[in-house]
PDB file of C-alpha atoms in Angstrom:
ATOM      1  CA  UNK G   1      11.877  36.416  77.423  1.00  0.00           C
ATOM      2  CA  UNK G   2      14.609  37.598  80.262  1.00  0.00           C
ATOM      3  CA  UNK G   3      16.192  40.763  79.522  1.00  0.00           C
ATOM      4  CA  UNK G   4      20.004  39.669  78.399  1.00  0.00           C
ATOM      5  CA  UNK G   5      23.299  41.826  77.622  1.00  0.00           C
ATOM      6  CA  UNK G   6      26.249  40.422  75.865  1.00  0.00           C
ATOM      7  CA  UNK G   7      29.716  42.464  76.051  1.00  0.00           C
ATOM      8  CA  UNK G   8      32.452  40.538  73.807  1.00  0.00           C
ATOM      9  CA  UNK G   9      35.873  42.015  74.356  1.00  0.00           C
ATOM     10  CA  UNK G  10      38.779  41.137  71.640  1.00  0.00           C
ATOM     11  CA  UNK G  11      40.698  38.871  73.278  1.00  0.00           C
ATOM     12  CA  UNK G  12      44.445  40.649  73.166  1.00  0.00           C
ATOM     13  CA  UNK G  13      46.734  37.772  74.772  1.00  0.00           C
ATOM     14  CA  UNK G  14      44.909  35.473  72.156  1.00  0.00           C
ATOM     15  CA  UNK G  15      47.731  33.041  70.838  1.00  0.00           C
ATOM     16  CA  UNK G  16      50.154  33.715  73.900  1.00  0.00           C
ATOM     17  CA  UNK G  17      51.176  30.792  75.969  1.00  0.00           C
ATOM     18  CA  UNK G  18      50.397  30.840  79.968  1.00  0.00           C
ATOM     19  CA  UNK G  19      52.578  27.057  79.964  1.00  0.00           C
ATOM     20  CA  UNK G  20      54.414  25.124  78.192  1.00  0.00           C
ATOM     21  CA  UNK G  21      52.887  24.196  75.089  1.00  0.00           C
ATOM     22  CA  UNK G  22      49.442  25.641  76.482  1.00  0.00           C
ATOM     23  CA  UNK G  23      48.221  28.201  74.114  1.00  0.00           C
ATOM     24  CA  UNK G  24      45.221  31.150  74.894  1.00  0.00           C
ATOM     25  CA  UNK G  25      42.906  29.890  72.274  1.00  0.00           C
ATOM     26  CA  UNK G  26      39.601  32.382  72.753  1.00  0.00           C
ATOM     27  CA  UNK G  27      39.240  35.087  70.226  1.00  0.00           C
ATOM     28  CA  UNK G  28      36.572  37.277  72.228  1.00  0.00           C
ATOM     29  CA  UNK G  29      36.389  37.593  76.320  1.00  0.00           C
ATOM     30  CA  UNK G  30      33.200  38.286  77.211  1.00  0.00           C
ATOM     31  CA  UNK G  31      30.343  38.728  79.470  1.00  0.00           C
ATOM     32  CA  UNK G  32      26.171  37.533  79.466  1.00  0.00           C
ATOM     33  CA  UNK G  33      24.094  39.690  82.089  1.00  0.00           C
ATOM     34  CA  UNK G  34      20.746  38.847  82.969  1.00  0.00           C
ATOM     35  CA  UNK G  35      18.848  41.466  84.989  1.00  0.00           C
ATOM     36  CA  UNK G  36      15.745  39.693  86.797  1.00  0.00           C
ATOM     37  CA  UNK G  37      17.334  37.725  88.668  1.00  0.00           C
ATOM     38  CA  UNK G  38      20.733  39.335  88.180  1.00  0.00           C
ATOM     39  CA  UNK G  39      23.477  36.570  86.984  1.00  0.00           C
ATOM     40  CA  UNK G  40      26.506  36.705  85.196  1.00  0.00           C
ATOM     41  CA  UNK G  41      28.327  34.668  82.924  1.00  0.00           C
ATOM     42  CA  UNK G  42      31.114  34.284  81.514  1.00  0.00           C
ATOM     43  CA  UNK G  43      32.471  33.723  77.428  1.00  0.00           C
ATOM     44  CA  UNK G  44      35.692  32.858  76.168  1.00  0.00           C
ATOM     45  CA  UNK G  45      35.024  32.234  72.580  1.00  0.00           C
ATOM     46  CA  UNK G  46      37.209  29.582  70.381  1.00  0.00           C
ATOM     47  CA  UNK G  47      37.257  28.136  67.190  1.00  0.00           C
ATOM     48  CA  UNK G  48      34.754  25.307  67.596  1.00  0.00           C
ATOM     49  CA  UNK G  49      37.135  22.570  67.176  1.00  0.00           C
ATOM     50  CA  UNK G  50      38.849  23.700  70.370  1.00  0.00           C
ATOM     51  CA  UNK G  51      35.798  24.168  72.006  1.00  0.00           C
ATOM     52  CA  UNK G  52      34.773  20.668  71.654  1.00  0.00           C
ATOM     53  CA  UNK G  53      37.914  19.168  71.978  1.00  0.00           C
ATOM     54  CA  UNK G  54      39.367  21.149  75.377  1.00  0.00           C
ATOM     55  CA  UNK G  55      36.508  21.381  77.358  1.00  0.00           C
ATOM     56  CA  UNK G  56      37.562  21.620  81.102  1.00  0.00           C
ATOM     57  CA  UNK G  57      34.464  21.107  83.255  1.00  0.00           C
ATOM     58  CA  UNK G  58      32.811  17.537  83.749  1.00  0.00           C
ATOM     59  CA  UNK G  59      29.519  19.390  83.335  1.00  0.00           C
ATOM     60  CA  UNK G  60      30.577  20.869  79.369  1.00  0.00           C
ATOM     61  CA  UNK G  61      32.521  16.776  78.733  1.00  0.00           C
ATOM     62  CA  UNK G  62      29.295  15.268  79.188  1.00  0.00           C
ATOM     63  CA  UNK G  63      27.898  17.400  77.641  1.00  0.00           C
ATOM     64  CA  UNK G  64      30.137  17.120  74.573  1.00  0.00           C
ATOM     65  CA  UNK G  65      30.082  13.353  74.611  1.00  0.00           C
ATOM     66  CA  UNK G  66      26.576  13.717  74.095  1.00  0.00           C
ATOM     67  CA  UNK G  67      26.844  15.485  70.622  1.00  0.00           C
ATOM     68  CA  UNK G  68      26.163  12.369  67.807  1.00  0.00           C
ATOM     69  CA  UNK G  69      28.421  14.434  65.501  1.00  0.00           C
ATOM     70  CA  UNK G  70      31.665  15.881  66.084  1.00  0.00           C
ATOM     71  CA  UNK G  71      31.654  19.385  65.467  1.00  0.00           C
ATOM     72  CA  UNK G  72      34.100  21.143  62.498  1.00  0.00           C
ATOM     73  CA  UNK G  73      35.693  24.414  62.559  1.00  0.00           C
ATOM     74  CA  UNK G  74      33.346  26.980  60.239  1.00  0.00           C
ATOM     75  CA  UNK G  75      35.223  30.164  59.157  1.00  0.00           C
ATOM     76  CA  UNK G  76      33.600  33.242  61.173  1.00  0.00           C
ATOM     77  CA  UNK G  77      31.777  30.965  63.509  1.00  0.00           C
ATOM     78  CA  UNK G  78      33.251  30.381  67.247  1.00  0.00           C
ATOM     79  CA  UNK G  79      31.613  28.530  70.464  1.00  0.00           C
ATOM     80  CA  UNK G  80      32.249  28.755  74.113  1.00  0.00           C
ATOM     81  CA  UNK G  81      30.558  26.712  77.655  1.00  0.00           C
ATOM     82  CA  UNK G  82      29.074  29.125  80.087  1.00  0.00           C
ATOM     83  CA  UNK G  83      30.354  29.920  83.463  1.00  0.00           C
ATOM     84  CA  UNK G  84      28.489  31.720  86.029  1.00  0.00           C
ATOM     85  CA  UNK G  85      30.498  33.829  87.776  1.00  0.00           C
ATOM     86  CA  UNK G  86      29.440  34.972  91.648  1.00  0.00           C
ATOM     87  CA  UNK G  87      31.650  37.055  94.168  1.00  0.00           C
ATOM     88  CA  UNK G  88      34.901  35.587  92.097  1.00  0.00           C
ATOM     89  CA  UNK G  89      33.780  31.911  91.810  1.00  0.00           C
ATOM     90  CA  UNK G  90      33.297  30.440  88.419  1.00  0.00           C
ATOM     91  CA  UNK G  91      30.882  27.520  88.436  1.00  0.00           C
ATOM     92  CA  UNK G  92      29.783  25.824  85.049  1.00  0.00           C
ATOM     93  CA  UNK G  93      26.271  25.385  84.155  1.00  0.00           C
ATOM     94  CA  UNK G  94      24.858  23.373  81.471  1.00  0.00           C
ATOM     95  CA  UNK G  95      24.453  26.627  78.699  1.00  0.00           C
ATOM     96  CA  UNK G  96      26.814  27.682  75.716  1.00  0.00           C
ATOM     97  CA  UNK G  97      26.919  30.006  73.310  1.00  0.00           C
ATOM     98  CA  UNK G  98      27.700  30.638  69.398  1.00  0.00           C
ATOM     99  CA  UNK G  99      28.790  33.649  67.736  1.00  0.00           C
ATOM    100  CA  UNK G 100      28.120  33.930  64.032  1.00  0.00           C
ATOM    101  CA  UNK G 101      30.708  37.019  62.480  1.00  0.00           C
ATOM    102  CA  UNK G 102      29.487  35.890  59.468  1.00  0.00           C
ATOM    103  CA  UNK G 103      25.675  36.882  59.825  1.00  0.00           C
ATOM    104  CA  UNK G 104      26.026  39.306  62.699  1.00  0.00           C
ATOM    105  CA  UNK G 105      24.288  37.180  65.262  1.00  0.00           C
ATOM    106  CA  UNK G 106      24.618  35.628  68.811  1.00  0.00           C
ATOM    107  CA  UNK G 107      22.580  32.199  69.966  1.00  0.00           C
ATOM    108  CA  UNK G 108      22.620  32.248  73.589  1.00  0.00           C
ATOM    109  CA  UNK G 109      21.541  29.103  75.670  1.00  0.00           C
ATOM    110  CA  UNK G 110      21.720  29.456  79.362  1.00  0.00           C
ATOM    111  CA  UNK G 111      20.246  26.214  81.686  1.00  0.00           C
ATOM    112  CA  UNK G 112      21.515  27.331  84.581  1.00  0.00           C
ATOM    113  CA  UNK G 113      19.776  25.226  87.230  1.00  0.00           C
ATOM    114  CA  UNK G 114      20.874  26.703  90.244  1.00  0.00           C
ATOM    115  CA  UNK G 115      18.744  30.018  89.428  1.00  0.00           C
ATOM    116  CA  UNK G 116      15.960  28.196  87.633  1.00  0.00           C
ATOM    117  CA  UNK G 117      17.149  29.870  84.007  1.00  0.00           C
ATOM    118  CA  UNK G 118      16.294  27.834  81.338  1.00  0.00           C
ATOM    119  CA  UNK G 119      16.407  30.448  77.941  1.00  0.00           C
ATOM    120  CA  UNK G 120      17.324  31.030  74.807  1.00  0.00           C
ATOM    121  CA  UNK G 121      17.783  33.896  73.087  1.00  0.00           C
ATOM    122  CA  UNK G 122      19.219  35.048  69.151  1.00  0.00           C
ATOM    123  CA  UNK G 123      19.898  37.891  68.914  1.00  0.00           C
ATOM    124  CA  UNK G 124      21.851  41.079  66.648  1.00  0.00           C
ATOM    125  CA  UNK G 125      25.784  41.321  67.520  1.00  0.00           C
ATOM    126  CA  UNK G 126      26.957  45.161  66.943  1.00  0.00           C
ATOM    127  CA  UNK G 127      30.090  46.604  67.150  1.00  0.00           C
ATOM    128  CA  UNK G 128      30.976  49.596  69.770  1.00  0.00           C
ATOM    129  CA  UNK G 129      32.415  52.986  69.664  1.00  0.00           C
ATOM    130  CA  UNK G 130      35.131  53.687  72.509  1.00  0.00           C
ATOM    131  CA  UNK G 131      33.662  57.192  73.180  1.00  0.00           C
ATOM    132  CA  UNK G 132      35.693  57.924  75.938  1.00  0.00           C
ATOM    133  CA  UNK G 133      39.097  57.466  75.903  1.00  0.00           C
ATOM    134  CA  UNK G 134      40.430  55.279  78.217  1.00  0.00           C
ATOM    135  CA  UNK G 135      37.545  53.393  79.289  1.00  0.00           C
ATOM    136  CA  UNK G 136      36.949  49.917  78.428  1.00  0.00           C
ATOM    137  CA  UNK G 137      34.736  49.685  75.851  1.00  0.00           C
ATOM    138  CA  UNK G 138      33.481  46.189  74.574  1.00  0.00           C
ATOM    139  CA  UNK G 139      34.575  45.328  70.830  1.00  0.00           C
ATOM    140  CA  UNK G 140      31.113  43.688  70.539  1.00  0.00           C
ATOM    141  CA  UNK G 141      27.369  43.937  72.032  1.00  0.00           C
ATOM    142  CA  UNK G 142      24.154  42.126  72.198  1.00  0.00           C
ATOM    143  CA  UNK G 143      21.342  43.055  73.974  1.00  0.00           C
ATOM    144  CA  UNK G 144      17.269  42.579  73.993  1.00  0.00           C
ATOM    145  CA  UNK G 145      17.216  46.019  75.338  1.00  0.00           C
ATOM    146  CA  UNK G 146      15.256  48.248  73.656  1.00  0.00           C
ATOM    147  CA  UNK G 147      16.809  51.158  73.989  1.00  0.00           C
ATOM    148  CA  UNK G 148      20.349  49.625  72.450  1.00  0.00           C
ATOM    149  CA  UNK G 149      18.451  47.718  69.815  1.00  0.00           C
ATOM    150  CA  UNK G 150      18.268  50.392  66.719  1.00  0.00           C
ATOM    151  CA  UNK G 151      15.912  49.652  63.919  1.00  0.00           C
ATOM    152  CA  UNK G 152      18.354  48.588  61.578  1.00  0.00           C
ATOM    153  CA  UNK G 153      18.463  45.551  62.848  1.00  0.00           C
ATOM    154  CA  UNK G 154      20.898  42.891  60.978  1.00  0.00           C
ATOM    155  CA  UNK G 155      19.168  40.305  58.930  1.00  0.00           C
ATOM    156  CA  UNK G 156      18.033  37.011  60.501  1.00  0.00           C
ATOM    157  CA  UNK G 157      17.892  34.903  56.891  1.00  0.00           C
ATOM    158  CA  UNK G 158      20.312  32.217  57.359  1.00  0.00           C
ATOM    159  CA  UNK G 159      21.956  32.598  60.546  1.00  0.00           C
ATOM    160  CA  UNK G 160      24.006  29.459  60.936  1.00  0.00           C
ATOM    161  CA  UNK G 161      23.448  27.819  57.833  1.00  0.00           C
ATOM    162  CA  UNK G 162      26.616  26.132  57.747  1.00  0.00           C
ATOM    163  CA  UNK G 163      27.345  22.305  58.373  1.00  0.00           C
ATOM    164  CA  UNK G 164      27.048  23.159  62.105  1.00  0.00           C
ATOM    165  CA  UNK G 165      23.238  24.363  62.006  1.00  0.00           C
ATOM    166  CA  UNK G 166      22.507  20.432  62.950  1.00  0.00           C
ATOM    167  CA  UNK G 167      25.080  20.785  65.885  1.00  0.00           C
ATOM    168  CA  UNK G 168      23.176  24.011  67.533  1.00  0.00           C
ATOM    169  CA  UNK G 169      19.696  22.426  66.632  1.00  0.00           C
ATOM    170  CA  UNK G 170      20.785  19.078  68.487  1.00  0.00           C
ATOM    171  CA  UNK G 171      22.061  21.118  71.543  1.00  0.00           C
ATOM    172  CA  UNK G 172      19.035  23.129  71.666  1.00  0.00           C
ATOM    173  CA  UNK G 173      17.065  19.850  71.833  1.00  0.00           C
ATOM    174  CA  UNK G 174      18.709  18.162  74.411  1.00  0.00           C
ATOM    175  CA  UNK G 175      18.059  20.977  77.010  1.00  0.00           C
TER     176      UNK G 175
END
């Protein structure tokens, strides 16, 4: 398994309009590192409605009208496409990912054909500590690095249990 770093920031213009009647819909910003090779991504996570509904590359609607069921909204639980995101160009790849507030967990799926990445990963979501003011400090992390993964480790039981378990199982298949 690649080593793999999620940093969620809380979206603050969520709910502002950048148009008219366009709305920011993504609750947490975010980041996905992976270190060997080195790629970035990047998250903007929405209700799951939206994120089925508004999908903007051709890559993420085909991928949607592949889905045999469409997806419902689940309280604590919000989706987003992957971008990879190289010297300040944003190209989609076929990956997404699901947060779970809920249970405290992250499912990451990167196919990112370009590099040859074809992963998954689920993994603990903690919260930070801004310990120095001023800096930017992530609201959220997720790692598989051992040194940031403390042995209280959130339980696993359940995880996406609601009536979009099928969904995540059915994307996970198709890849």
């Amino acid at each position: 398994m690649k080593e793999i770093t999620a940093r969620l920031w809380e979206n603050k213009m969520y709910g502002t309009t950048y148009g008219k009647g366009q709305y920011r819909k993504a609750i947490y910003n975010g980041t996905l590192e992976l270190n060997d090779p080195y790629a970035k991504y990047l998250l903007d996570f929405e209700e799951i409605a939206d994120w089925f509904h508004f999908t903007k590359a051709p890559l993420h609607q085909q991928m949607a009208k592949n889905l045999d069921n469409i997806p419902e909204n689940e309280s604590g639980v919000f989706m987003t496409w992957l971008y990879r995101y190289e010297q300040g160009i944003k190209t989609a790849i076929g990956g997404y990912a699901a947060l779970d507030l809920n249970k405290n967990r992250i499912l990451i799926q990167v196919d990112d054909q370009d590099l040859q990445i074809s992963e998954h990963w689920e993994l603990p979501v903690r919260s930070c500590i801004a310990r120095i003011p001023g800096k930017p400090t992530p609201a959220l992390i997720a790692t598989t690095l051992v040194e940031l993964n403390s042995p209280q480790k959130p339980s696993t039981n359940g995880a996406f249990i609601g009536g979009n378990k099928q969904l995540l199982e059915e994307l996970i298949s198709r890849v």
